[in-house]
mmCIF file with all atom_site columns, C-alpha atoms in Angstrom:
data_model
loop_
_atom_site.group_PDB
_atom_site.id
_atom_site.type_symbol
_atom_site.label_atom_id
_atom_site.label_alt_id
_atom_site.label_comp_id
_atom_site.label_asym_id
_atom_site.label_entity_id
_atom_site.label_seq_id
_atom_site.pdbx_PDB_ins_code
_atom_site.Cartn_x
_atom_site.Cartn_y
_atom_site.Cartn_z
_atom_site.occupancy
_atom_site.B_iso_or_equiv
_atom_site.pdbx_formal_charge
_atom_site.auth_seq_id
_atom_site.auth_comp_id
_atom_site.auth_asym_id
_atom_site.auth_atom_id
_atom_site.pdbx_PDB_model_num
ATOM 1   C CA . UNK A 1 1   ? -6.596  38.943 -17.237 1.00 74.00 ? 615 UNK A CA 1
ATOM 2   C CA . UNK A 1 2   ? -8.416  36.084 -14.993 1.00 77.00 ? 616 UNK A CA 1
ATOM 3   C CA . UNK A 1 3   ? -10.351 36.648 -11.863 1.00 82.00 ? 617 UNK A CA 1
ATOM 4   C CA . UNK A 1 4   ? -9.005  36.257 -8.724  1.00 81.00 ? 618 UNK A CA 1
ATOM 5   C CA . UNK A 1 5   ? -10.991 32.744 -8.410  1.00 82.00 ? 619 UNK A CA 1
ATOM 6   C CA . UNK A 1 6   ? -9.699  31.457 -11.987 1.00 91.00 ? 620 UNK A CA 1
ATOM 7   C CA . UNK A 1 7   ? -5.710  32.297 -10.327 1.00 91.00 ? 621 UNK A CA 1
ATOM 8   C CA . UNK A 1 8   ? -6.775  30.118 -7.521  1.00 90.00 ? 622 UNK A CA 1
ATOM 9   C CA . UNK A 1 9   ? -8.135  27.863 -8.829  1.00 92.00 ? 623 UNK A CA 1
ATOM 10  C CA . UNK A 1 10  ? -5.188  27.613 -11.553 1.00 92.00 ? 624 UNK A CA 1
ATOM 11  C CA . UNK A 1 11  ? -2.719  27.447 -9.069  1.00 90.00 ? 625 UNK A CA 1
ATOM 12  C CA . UNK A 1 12  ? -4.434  24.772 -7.460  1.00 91.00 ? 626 UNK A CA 1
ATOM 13  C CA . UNK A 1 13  ? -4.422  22.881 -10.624 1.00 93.00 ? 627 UNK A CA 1
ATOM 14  C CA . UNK A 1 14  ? -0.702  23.307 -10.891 1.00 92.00 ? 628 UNK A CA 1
ATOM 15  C CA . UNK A 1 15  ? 0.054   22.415 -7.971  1.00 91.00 ? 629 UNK A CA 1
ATOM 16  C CA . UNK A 1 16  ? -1.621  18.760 -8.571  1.00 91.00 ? 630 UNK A CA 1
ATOM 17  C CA . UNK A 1 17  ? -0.170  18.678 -11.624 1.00 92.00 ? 631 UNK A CA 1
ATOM 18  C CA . UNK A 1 18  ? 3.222   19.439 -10.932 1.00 90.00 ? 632 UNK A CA 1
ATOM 19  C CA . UNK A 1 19  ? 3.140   17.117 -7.720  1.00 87.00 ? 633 UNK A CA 1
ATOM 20  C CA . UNK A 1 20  ? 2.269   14.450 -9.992  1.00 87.00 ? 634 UNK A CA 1
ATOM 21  C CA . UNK A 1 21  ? 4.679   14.932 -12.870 1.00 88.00 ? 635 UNK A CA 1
ATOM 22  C CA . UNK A 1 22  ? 7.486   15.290 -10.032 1.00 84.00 ? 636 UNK A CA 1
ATOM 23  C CA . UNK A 1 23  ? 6.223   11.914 -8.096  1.00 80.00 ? 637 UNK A CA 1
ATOM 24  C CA . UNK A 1 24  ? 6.194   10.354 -11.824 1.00 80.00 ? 638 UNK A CA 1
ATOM 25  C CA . UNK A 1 25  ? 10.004  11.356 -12.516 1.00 78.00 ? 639 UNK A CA 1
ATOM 26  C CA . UNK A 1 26  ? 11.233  9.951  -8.596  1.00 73.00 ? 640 UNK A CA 1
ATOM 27  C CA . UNK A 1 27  ? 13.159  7.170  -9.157  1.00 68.00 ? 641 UNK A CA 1
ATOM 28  C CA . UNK A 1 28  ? 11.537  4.080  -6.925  1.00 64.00 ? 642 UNK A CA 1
ATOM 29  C CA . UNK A 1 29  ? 13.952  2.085  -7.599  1.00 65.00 ? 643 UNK A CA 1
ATOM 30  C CA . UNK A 1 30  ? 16.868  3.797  -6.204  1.00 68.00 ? 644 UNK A CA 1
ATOM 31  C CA . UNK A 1 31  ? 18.521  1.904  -3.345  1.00 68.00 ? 645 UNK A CA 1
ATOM 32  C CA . UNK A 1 32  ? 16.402  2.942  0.541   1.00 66.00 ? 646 UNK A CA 1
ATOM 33  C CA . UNK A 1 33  ? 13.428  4.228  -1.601  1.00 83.00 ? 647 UNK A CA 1
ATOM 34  C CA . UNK A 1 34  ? 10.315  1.996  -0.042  1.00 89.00 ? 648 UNK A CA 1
ATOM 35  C CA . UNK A 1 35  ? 7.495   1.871  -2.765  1.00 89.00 ? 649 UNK A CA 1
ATOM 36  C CA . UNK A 1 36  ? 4.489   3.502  -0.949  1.00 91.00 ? 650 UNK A CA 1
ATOM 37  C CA . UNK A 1 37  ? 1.305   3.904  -1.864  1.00 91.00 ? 651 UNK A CA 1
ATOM 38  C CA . UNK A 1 38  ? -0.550  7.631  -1.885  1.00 91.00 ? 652 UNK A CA 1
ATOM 39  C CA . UNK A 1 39  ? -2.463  7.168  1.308   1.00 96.00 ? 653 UNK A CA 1
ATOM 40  C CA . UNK A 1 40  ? 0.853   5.728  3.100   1.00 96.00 ? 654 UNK A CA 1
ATOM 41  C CA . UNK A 1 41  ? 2.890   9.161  1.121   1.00 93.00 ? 655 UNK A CA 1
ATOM 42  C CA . UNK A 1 42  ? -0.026  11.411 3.006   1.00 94.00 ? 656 UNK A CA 1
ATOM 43  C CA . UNK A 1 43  ? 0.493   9.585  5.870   1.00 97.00 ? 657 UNK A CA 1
ATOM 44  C CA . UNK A 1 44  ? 4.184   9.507  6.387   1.00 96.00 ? 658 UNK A CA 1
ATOM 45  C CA . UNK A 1 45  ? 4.034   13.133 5.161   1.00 94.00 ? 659 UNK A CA 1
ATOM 46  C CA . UNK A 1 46  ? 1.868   13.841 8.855   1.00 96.00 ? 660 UNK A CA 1
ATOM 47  C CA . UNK A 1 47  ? 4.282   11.563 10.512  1.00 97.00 ? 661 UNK A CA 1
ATOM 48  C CA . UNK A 1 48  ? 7.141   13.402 9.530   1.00 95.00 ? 662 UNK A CA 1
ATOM 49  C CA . UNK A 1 49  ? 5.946   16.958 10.020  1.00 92.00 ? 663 UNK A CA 1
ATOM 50  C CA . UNK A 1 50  ? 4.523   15.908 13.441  1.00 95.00 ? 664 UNK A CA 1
ATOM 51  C CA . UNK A 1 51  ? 6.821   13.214 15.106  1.00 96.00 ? 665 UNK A CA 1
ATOM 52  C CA . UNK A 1 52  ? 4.923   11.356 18.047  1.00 96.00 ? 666 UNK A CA 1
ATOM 53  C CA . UNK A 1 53  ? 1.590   12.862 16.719  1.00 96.00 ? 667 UNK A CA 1
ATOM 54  C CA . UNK A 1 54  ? -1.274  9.924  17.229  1.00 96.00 ? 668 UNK A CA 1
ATOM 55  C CA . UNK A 1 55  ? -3.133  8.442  15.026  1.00 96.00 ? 669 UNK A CA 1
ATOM 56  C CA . UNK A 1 56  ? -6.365  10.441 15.295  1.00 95.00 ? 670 UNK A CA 1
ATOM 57  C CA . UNK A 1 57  ? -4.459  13.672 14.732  1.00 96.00 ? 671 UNK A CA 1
ATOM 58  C CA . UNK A 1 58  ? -2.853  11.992 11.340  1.00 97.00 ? 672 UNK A CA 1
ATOM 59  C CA . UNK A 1 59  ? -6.415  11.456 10.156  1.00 97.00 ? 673 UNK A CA 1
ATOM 60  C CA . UNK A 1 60  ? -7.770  15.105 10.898  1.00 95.00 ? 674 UNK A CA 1
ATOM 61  C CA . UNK A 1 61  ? -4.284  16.604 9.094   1.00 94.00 ? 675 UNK A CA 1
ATOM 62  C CA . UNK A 1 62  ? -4.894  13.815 5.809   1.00 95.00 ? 676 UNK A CA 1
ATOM 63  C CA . UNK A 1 63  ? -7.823  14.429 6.216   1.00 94.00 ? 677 UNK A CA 1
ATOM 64  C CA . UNK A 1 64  ? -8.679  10.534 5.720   1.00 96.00 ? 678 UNK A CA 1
ATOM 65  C CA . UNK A 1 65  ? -10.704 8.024  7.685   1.00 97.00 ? 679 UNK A CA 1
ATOM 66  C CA . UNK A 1 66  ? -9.559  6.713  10.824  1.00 96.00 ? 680 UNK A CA 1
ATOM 67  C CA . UNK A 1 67  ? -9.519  3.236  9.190   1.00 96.00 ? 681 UNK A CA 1
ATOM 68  C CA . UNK A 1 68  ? -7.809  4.014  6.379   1.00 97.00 ? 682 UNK A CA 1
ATOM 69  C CA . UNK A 1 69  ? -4.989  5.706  8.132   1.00 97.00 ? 683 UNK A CA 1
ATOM 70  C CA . UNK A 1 70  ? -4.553  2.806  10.272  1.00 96.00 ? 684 UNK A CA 1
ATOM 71  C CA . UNK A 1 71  ? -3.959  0.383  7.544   1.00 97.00 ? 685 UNK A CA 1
ATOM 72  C CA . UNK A 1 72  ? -1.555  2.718  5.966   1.00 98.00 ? 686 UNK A CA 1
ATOM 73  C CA . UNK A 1 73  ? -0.278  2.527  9.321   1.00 98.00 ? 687 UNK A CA 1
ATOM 74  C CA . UNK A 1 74  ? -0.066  -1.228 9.734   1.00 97.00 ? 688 UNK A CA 1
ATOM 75  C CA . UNK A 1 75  ? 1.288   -1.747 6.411   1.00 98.00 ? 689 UNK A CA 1
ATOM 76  C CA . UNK A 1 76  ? 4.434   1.147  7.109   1.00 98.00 ? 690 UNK A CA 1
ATOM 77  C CA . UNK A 1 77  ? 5.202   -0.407 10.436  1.00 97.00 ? 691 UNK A CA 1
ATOM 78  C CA . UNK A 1 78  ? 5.523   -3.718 8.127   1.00 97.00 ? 692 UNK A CA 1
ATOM 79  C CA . UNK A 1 79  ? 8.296   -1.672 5.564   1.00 96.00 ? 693 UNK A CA 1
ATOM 80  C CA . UNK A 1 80  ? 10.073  -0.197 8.584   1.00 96.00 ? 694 UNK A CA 1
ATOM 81  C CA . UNK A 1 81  ? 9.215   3.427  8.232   1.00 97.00 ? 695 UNK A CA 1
ATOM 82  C CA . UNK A 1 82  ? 7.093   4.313  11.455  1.00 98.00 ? 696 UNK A CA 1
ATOM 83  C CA . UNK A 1 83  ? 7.356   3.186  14.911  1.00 97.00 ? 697 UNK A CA 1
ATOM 84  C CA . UNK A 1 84  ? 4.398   3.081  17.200  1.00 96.00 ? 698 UNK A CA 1
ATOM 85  C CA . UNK A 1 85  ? 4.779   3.719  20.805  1.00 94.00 ? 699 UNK A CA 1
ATOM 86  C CA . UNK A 1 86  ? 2.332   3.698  23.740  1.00 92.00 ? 700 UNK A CA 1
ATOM 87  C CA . UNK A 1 87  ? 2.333   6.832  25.561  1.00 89.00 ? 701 UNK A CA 1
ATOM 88  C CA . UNK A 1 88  ? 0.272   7.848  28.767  1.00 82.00 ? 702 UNK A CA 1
ATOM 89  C CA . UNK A 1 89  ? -2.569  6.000  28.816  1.00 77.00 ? 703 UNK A CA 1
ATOM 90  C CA . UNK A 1 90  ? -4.326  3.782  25.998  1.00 81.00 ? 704 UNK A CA 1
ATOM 91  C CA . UNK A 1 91  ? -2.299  6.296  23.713  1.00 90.00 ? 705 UNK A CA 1
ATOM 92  C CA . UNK A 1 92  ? -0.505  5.914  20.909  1.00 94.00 ? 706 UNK A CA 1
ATOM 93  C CA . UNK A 1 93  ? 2.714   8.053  19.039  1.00 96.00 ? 707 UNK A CA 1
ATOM 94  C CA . UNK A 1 94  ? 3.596   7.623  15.909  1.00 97.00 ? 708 UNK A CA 1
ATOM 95  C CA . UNK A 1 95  ? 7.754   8.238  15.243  1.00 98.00 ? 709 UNK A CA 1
ATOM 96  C CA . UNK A 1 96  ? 9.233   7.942  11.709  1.00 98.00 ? 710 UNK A CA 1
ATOM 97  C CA . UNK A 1 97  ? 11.903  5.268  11.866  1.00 97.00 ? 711 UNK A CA 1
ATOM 98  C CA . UNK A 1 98  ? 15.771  5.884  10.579  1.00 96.00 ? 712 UNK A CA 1
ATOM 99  C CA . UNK A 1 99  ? 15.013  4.024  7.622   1.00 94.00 ? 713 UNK A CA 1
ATOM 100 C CA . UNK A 1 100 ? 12.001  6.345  6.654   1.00 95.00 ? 714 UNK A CA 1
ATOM 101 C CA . UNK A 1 101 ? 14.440  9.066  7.273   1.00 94.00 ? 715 UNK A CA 1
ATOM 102 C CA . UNK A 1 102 ? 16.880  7.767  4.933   1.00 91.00 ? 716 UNK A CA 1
ATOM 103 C CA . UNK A 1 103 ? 13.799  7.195  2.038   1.00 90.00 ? 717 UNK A CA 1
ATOM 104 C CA . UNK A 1 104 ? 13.162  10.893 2.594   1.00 90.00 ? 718 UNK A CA 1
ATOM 105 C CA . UNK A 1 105 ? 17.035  11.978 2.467   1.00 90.00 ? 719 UNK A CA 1
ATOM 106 C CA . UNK A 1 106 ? 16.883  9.873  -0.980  1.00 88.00 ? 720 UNK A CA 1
ATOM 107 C CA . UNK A 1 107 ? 13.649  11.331 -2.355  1.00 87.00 ? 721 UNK A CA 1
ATOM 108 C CA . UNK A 1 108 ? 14.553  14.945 -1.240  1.00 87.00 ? 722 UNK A CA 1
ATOM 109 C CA . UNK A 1 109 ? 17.832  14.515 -3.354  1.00 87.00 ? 723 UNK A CA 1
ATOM 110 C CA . UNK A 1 110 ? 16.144  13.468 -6.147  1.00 84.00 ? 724 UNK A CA 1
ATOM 111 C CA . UNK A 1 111 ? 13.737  16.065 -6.250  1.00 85.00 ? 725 UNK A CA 1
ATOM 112 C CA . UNK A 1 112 ? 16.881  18.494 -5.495  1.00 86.00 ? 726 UNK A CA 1
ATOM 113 C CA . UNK A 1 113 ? 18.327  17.180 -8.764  1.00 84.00 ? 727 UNK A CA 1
ATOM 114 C CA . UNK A 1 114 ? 15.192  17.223 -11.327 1.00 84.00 ? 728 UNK A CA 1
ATOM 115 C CA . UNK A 1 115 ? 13.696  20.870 -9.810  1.00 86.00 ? 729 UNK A CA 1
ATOM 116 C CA . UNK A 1 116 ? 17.574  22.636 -10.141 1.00 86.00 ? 730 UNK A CA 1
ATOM 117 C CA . UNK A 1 117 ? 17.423  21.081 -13.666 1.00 83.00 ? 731 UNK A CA 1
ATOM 118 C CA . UNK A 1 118 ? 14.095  23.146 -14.223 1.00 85.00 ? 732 UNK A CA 1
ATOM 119 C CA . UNK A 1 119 ? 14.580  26.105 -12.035 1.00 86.00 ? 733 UNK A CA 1
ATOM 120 C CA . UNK A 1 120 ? 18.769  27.066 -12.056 1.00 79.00 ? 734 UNK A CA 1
ATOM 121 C CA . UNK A 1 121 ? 19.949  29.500 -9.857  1.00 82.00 ? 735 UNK A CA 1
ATOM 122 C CA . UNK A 1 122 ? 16.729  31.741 -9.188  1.00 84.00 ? 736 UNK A CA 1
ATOM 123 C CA . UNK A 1 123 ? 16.594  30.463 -5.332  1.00 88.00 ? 737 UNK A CA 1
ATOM 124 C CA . UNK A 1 124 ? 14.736  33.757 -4.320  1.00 91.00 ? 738 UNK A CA 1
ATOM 125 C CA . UNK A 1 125 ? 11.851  32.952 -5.989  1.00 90.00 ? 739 UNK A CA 1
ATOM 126 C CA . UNK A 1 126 ? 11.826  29.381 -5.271  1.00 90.00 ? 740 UNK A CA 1
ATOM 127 C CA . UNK A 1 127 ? 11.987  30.212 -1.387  1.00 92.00 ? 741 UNK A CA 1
ATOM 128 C CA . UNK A 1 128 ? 8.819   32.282 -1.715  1.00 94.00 ? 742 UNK A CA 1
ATOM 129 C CA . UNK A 1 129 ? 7.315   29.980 -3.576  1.00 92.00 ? 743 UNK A CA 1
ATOM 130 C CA . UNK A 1 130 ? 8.157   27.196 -0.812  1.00 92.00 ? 744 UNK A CA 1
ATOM 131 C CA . UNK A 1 131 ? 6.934   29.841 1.536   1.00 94.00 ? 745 UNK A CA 1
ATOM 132 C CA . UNK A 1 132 ? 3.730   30.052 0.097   1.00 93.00 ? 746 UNK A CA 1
ATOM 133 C CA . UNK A 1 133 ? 3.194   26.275 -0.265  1.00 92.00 ? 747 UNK A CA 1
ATOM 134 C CA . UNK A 1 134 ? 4.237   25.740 3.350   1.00 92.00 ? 748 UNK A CA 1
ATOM 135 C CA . UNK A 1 135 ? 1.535   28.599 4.309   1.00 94.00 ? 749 UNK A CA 1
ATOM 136 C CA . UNK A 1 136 ? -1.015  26.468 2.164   1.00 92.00 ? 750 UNK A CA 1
ATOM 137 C CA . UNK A 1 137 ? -0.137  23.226 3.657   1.00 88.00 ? 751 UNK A CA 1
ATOM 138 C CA . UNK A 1 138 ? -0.336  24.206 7.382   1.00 88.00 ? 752 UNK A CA 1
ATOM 139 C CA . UNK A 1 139 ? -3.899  25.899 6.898   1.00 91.00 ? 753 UNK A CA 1
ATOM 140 C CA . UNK A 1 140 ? -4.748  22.564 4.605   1.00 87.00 ? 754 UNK A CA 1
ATOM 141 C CA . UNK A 1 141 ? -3.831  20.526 7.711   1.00 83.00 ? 755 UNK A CA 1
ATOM 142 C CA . UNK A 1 142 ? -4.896  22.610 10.894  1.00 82.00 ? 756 UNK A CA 1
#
């Protein structure tokens, strides 16, 4: 039986594994599917959790550097898939636009598609396993 640490750290491994096997199997070619690079995924990924969040606050949840973020930024504002608006102040929010809305409605069909393949019917254990992952995710990006 592993240790506790070896589970973590197992799961953590399968989690970047299976992230990357399921990113390798999304079809980027489909029709409203914007190629993005992995810093502009993380990014929209922020942007979509946290509509109108700024773009300091997308850097502490990616955890990346200010600079970096704001290139990703620049360059998804070029495909169409954020808006930037000022807000009070020398502020800025960051809004996903309707096209970056329709990329995720795309992806998240896709993934619907090749995870049912895998998983069939056993929903109960795929919303706990969700559950968990969305736990994860929100203490990853607090």
């Amino acid at each position: 039986m592993p240790s506790d640490d070896a589970v973590l750290a197992d799961l953590a491994d399968l989690i970047l594994n299976v992230g990357r096997l399921v990113r390798a199997r999304t079809p980027d070619d489909a029709p409203h599917v914007v190629p993005m690079t992995e810093t502009e995924r993380q990014v929209m990924r922020v942007v979509d959790l946290y509509p109108g969040a700024a773009p300091s606050e997308i850097a502490r949840r990616t955890r990346l550097q200010r600079t970096n973020v704001s290139t990703a930024l620049r360059s998804l504002e070029g495909k169409g898939m954020i808006l930037r608006t000022a807000t009070d102040g020398r502020g800025v929010a960051v809004h996903p636009t309707e096209l970056a809305e329709t990329n995720l409605q795309v992806l998240r069909e896709g993934w619907t598609r090749e995870l049912s393949g895998a998983l069939g019917d056993d929903l109960d254990a795929v919303r706990q396993c969700a559950d968990l992952l969305s736990r994860l995710e929100r203490h990853l990006t607090s």
